[in-house]
Coordinates of C-alpha atoms in Angstrom, one line a residue:
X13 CA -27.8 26.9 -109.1
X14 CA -28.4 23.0 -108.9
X15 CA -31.0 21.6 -107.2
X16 CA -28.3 20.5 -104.5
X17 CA -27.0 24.0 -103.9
X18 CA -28.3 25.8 -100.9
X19 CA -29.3 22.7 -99.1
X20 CA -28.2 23.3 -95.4
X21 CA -26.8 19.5 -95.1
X22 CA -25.0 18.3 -91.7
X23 CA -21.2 18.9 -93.5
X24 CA -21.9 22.1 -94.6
X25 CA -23.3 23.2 -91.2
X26 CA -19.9 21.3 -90.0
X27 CA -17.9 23.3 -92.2
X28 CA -19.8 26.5 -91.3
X29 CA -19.1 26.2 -87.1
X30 CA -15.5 25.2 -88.1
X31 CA -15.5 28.9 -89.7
X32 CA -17.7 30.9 -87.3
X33 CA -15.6 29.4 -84.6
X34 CA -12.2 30.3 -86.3
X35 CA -13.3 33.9 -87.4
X36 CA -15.2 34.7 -83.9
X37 CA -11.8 33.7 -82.0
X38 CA -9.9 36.1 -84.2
X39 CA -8.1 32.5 -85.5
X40 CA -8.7 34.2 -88.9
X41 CA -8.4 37.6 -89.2
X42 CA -10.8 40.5 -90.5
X43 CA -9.7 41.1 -94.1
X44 CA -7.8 36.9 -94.2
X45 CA -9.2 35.6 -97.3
X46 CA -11.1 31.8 -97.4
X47 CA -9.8 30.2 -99.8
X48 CA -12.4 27.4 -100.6
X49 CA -10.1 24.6 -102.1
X50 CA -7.5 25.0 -99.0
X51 CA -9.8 24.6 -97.0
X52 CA -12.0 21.5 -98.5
X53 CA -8.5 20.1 -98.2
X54 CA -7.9 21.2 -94.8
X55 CA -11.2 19.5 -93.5
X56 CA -11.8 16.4 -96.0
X57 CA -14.7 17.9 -97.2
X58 CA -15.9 18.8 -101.0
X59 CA -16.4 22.0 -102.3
X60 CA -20.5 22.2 -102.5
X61 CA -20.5 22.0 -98.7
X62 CA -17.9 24.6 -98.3
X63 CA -19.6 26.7 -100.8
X64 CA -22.8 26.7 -98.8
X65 CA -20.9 27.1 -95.2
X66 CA -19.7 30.1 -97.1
X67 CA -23.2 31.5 -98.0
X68 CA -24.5 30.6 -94.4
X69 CA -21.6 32.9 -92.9
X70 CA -22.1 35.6 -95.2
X71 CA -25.6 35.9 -94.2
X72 CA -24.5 35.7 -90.7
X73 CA -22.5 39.0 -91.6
X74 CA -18.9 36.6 -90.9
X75 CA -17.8 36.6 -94.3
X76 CA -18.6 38.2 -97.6
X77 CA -17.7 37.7 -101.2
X78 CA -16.2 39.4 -104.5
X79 CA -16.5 37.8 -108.1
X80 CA -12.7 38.2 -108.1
X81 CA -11.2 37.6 -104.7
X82 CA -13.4 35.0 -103.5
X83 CA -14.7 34.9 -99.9
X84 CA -12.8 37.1 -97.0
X85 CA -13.6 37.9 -93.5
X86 CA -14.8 41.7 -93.6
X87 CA -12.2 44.5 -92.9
X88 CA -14.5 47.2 -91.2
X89 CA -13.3 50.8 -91.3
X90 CA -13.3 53.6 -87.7
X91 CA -16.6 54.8 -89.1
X92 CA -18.0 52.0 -90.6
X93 CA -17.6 50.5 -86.7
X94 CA -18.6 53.9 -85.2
X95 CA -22.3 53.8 -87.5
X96 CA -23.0 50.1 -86.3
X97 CA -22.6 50.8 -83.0
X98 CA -25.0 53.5 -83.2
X99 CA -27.2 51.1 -84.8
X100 CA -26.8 48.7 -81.4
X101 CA -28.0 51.8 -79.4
X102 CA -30.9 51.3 -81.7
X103 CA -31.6 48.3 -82.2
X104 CA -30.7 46.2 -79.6
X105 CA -32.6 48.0 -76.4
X106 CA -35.7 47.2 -78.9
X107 CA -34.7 43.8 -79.2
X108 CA -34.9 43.5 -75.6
X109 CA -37.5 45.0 -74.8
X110 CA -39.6 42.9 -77.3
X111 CA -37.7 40.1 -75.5
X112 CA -37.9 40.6 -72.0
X113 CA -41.7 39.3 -71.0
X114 CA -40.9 36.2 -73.0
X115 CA -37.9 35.8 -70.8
X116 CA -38.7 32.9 -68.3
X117 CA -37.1 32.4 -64.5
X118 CA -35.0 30.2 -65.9
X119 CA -33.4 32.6 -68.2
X120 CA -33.3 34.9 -65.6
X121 CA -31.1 32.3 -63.5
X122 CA -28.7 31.3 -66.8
X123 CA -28.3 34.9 -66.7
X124 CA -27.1 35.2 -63.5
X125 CA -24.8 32.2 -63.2
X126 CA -23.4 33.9 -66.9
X127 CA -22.7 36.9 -64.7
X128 CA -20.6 35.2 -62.6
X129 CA -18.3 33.2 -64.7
X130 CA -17.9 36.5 -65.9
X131 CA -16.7 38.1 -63.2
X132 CA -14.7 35.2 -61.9
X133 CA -13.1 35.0 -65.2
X134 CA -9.6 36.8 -66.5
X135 CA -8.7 35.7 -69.7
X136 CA -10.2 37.8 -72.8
X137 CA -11.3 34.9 -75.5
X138 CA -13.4 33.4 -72.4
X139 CA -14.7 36.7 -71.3
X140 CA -15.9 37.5 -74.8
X141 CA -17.4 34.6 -75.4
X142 CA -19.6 34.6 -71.9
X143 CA -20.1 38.4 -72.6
X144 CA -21.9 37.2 -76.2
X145 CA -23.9 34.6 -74.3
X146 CA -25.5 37.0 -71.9
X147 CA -26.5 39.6 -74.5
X148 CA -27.6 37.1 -76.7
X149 CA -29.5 35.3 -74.5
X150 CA -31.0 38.7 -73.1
X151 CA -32.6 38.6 -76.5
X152 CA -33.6 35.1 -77.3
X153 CA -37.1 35.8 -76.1
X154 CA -37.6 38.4 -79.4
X155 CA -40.0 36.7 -81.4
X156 CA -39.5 39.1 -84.5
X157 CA -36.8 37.0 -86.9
X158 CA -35.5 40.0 -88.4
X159 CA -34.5 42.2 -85.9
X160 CA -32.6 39.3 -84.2
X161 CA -31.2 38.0 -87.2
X162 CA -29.6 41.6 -87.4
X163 CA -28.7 41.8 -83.9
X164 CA -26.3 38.8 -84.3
X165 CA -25.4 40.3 -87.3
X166 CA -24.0 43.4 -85.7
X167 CA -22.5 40.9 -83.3
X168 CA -20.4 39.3 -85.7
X169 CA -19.5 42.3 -87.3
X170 CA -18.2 43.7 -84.3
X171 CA -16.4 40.9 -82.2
X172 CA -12.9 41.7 -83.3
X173 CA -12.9 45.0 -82.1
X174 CA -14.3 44.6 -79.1
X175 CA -11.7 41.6 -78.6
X176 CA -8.4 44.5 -79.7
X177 CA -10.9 46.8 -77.2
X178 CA -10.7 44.2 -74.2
X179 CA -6.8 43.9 -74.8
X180 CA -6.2 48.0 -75.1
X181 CA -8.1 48.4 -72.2
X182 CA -7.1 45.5 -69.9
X183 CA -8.8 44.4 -66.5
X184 CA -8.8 47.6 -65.0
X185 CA -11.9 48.6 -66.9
X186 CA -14.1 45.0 -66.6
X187 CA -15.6 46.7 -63.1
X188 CA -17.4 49.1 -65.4
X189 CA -18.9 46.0 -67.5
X190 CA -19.8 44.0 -64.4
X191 CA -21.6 47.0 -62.6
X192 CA -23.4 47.3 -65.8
X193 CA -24.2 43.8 -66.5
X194 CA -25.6 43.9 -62.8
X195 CA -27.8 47.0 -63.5
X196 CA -29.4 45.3 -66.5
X197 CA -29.9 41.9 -65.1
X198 CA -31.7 43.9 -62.1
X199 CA -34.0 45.8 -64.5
X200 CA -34.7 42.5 -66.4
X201 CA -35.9 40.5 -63.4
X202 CA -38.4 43.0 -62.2
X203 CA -39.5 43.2 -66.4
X204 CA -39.1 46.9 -66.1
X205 CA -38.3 47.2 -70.2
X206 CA -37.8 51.1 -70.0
X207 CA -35.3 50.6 -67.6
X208 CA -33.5 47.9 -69.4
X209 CA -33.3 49.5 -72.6
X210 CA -31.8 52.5 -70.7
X211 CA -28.9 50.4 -69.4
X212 CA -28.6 48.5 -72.5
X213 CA -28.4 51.6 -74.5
X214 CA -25.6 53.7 -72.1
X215 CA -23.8 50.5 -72.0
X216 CA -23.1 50.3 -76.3
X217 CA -22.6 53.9 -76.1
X218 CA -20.1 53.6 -73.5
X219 CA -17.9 51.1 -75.0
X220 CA -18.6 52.7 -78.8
X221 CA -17.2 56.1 -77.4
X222 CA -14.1 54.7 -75.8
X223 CA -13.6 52.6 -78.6
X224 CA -13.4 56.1 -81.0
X225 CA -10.3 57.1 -78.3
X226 CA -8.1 53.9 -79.7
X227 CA -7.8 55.2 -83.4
X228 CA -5.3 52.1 -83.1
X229 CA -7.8 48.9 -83.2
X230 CA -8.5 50.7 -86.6
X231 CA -5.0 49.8 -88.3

């Protein structure tokens, strides 16, 4: 590797939102692959910034690479989806438990005004992405780089089925998210962790168990 390579520089972090954005919309499909020269073209940029925008993303658990294919967005089988949703039981309560007395009354009112764009909201790219704002915010106070770095990890690696989820399933079923959005947003303004974690947990195993009953997102 040169001295050059792995230097986060402002048009490879340019390069690298470009993608996040693109794969996080569903713009580019799990499984698409990234061809690197089509898209230096595509954006005026060379390929050493593109190169390291793909090694950001792969980190970030958006992309990954073969020494044959090149870069593609991850194709995640039913159980492969089923296991890291178990790990979000896991993980993320502990992520926001570890994050919750760090929280600040501000936070607590982002949270809330999150909440409602939510629930005045109807279409599905904008619900998703104020959906991944809340949780992610729930967790910005965890001061342990690790377990939040795998947290958004899991994130990414999920956001395309939760997005052929949210279409399945429609608006008929957002009254379940809201009333559980409410019951952890309660439980994180009076600091009460245990009861957080609870909500948090039930609410990944909820949406990973009716996800298992649409074999369909899977194909």
């Amino acid at each position: 590797m040169s001295p050059r390579e792995g230097v986060r520089t402002p048009e490879s972090q340019r390069v690298a939102d470009h993608l996040r954005e693109a794969i996080l919309s569903g713009a580019i499909a799990p499984g698409a692959r990234i061809r690197q020269e089509e898209l230096a073209e595509r954006l005026g940029a060379s390929r050493l910034p593109v190169r390291e925008a793909l090694r950001m993303l792969e980190a970030e658990g958006l992309t990954e690479h073969h020494p044959r294919r090149g870069a593609r967005v991850p194709l995640l089988g039913r159980h492969e989806v089923d296991v890291i949703y178990q790990m979000r039981e896991r993980l993320e309560p502990l992520a926001l438990a570890e994050s919750i007395p760090r929280l600040t009354a501000d936070d607590h009112r982002r949270l809330a005004l999150i909440q409602d764009k939510i629930e005045a909201n109807t279409d599905i790219g904008e619900f998703l992405a104020l959906d991944r704002e809340f949780h992610l915010l729930t967790y910005s106070g965890c001061a342990i780089e690790q377990l939040s770095a795998m947290v958004v990890r899991m994130w990414n690696a999920t956001q395309h089925h939760r997005r052929a989820f949210m279409q399945l399933t429609g608006p008929a079923r957002r009254w379940v998210v809201n009333a559980e959005h409410r019951l952890l947003l309660d439980a994180i303004e009076r600091r009460d962790a245990v009861d957080a974690e609870r909500c948090l947990s039930g609410h990944i195993r909820r949406t990973r168990v009716e996800l298992s009953q649409h074999p369909e997102v899977f194909t």
